[in-house]
Amino acid sequence: MFEQAAIAVQDQQGYNQLHALLDAAFDARDVEVFLNKVRRSGLRVRDYETILKKGFLGKDAIQLYAALPVSDQGLTRERYLRLVEAVPEELRQRYYKTYAYY
């Protein structure tokens, strides 16, 4: 069975602040607002870099992400993608084009 190697976080404070913003965007009460913004912009929900640059995860997220070391940025992208996949199936169906890979 595949086991991912543990990578230590270098900048714990910035990492925690950015992850709090990610958690807020994917909160059960706010995830539909987030998905609606992504859909209206014509982006795919898995396009983390563009979504970040557009400010959909908060204005501070851009600077926080840029200040993180590369390893922490990778961990953040992985967490974002896990949150994207954890969205309830009914919302994923409603925002099918946003979730589609084409």
mmCIF file of C-alpha atoms in Angstrom:
data_model
loop_
_atom_site.group_PDB
_atom_site.id
_atom_site.type_symbol
_atom_site.label_atom_id
_atom_site.label_comp_id
_atom_site.label_asym_id
_atom_site.label_seq_id
_atom_site.Cartn_x
_atom_site.Cartn_y
_atom_site.Cartn_z
ATOM 1 C CA MET A 1 0.000 0.000 0.000
ATOM 2 C CA PHE A 2 1.252 3.492 -0.848
ATOM 3 C CA GLU A 3 2.362 5.595 2.066
ATOM 4 C CA GLN A 4 3.157 9.271 1.564
ATOM 5 C CA ALA A 5 6.383 10.499 3.110
ATOM 6 C CA ALA A 6 5.962 12.957 5.933
ATOM 7 C CA ILE A 7 7.267 16.410 5.073
ATOM 8 C CA ALA A 8 7.958 18.807 7.908
ATOM 9 C CA VAL A 9 6.397 22.270 7.730
ATOM 10 C CA GLN A 10 9.048 24.999 7.553
ATOM 11 C CA ASP A 11 6.978 28.149 8.230
ATOM 12 C CA GLN A 12 4.355 26.992 10.718
ATOM 13 C CA GLN A 13 2.751 30.418 11.276
ATOM 14 C CA GLY A 14 2.236 31.287 7.601
ATOM 15 C CA TYR A 15 1.194 27.729 6.861
ATOM 16 C CA ASN A 16 -1.465 27.798 9.579
ATOM 17 C CA GLN A 17 -2.792 31.201 8.458
ATOM 18 C CA LEU A 18 -3.112 30.064 4.847
ATOM 19 C CA HIS A 19 -4.771 26.799 5.832
ATOM 20 C CA ALA A 20 -7.270 28.702 7.959
ATOM 21 C CA LEU A 21 -8.246 30.624 4.803
ATOM 22 C CA LEU A 22 -8.594 27.362 2.863
ATOM 23 C CA ASP A 23 -10.733 25.860 5.603
ATOM 24 C CA ALA A 24 -12.936 28.973 5.620
ATOM 25 C CA ALA A 25 -13.472 28.784 1.841
ATOM 26 C CA PHE A 26 -14.484 25.123 2.088
ATOM 27 C CA ASP A 27 -16.619 25.510 5.213
ATOM 28 C CA ALA A 28 -19.998 23.825 4.699
ATOM 29 C CA ARG A 29 -21.759 27.208 4.886
ATOM 30 C CA ASP A 30 -19.444 28.963 2.401
ATOM 31 C CA VAL A 31 -18.315 26.320 -0.083
ATOM 32 C CA GLU A 32 -21.197 27.014 -2.463
ATOM 33 C CA VAL A 33 -20.298 30.722 -2.565
ATOM 34 C CA PHE A 34 -16.703 29.752 -3.381
ATOM 35 C CA LEU A 35 -17.759 27.304 -6.106
ATOM 36 C CA ASN A 36 -20.094 29.888 -7.602
ATOM 37 C CA LYS A 37 -17.217 32.403 -7.868
ATOM 38 C CA VAL A 38 -15.047 29.797 -9.564
ATOM 39 C CA ARG A 39 -17.832 28.861 -11.994
ATOM 40 C CA ARG A 40 -18.595 32.477 -12.900
ATOM 41 C CA SER A 41 -14.927 33.101 -13.653
ATOM 42 C CA GLY A 42 -14.848 30.116 -16.026
ATOM 43 C CA LEU A 43 -12.071 28.363 -14.089
ATOM 44 C CA ARG A 44 -11.778 24.732 -13.069
ATOM 45 C CA VAL A 45 -11.867 24.165 -9.324
ATOM 46 C CA ARG A 46 -8.615 22.164 -9.378
ATOM 47 C CA ASP A 47 -6.668 25.118 -10.875
ATOM 48 C CA TYR A 48 -5.281 26.181 -7.507
ATOM 49 C CA GLU A 49 -2.704 28.708 -8.715
ATOM 50 C CA THR A 50 -5.189 30.726 -10.799
ATOM 51 C CA ILE A 51 -7.884 30.602 -8.123
ATOM 52 C CA LEU A 52 -5.341 31.863 -5.614
ATOM 53 C CA LYS A 53 -4.204 34.701 -7.916
ATOM 54 C CA LYS A 54 -7.817 35.772 -8.529
ATOM 55 C CA GLY A 55 -8.239 36.263 -4.769
ATOM 56 C CA PHE A 56 -11.009 33.692 -4.318
ATOM 57 C CA LEU A 57 -9.283 32.345 -1.200
ATOM 58 C CA GLY A 58 -8.853 35.784 0.348
ATOM 59 C CA LYS A 59 -6.643 38.764 -0.383
ATOM 60 C CA ASP A 60 -3.984 37.700 2.140
ATOM 61 C CA ALA A 61 -3.714 34.206 0.684
ATOM 62 C CA ILE A 62 -1.588 35.374 -2.245
ATOM 63 C CA GLN A 63 1.112 36.904 -0.033
ATOM 64 C CA LEU A 64 0.976 34.060 2.486
ATOM 65 C CA TYR A 65 1.441 31.464 -0.239
ATOM 66 C CA ALA A 66 4.287 33.369 -1.908
ATOM 67 C CA ALA A 67 6.131 33.677 1.421
ATOM 68 C CA LEU A 68 6.045 29.923 2.080
ATOM 69 C CA PRO A 69 8.969 27.690 1.181
ATOM 70 C CA VAL A 70 8.400 25.402 -1.820
ATOM 71 C CA SER A 71 7.779 22.340 0.367
ATOM 72 C CA ASP A 72 5.050 24.166 2.308
ATOM 73 C CA GLN A 73 3.520 25.370 -0.956
ATOM 74 C CA GLY A 74 3.330 21.757 -2.129
ATOM 75 C CA LEU A 75 1.656 20.680 1.096
ATOM 76 C CA THR A 76 -0.819 23.525 0.712
ATOM 77 C CA ARG A 77 -1.686 22.519 -2.874
ATOM 78 C CA GLU A 78 -2.251 18.951 -1.696
ATOM 79 C CA ARG A 79 -4.525 20.111 1.113
ATOM 80 C CA TYR A 80 -6.486 22.307 -1.300
ATOM 81 C CA LEU A 81 -7.033 19.376 -3.655
ATOM 82 C CA ARG A 82 -8.140 17.144 -0.756
ATOM 83 C CA LEU A 83 -10.670 19.811 0.253
ATOM 84 C CA VAL A 84 -11.895 20.054 -3.356
ATOM 85 C CA GLU A 85 -12.511 16.307 -3.405
ATOM 86 C CA ALA A 86 -14.238 16.377 0.004
ATOM 87 C CA VAL A 87 -17.050 18.639 -1.248
ATOM 88 C CA PRO A 88 -20.398 16.803 -0.982
ATOM 89 C CA GLU A 89 -21.439 14.898 -4.094
ATOM 90 C CA GLU A 90 -24.626 16.939 -4.612
ATOM 91 C CA LEU A 91 -22.601 20.175 -4.908
ATOM 92 C CA ARG A 92 -20.086 18.480 -7.168
ATOM 93 C CA GLN A 93 -22.936 17.465 -9.468
ATOM 94 C CA ARG A 94 -24.428 20.953 -9.381
ATOM 95 C CA TYR A 95 -21.054 22.426 -10.351
ATOM 96 C CA TYR A 96 -20.212 19.655 -12.789
ATOM 97 C CA LYS A 97 -18.503 21.874 -15.365
ATOM 98 C CA THR A 98 -16.355 23.433 -12.667
ATOM 99 C CA TYR A 99 -15.246 19.963 -11.591
ATOM 100 C CA ALA A 100 -14.860 18.522 -15.102
ATOM 101 C CA TYR A 101 -11.380 17.753 -16.419
ATOM 102 C CA TYR A 102 -11.951 18.745 -20.055
#
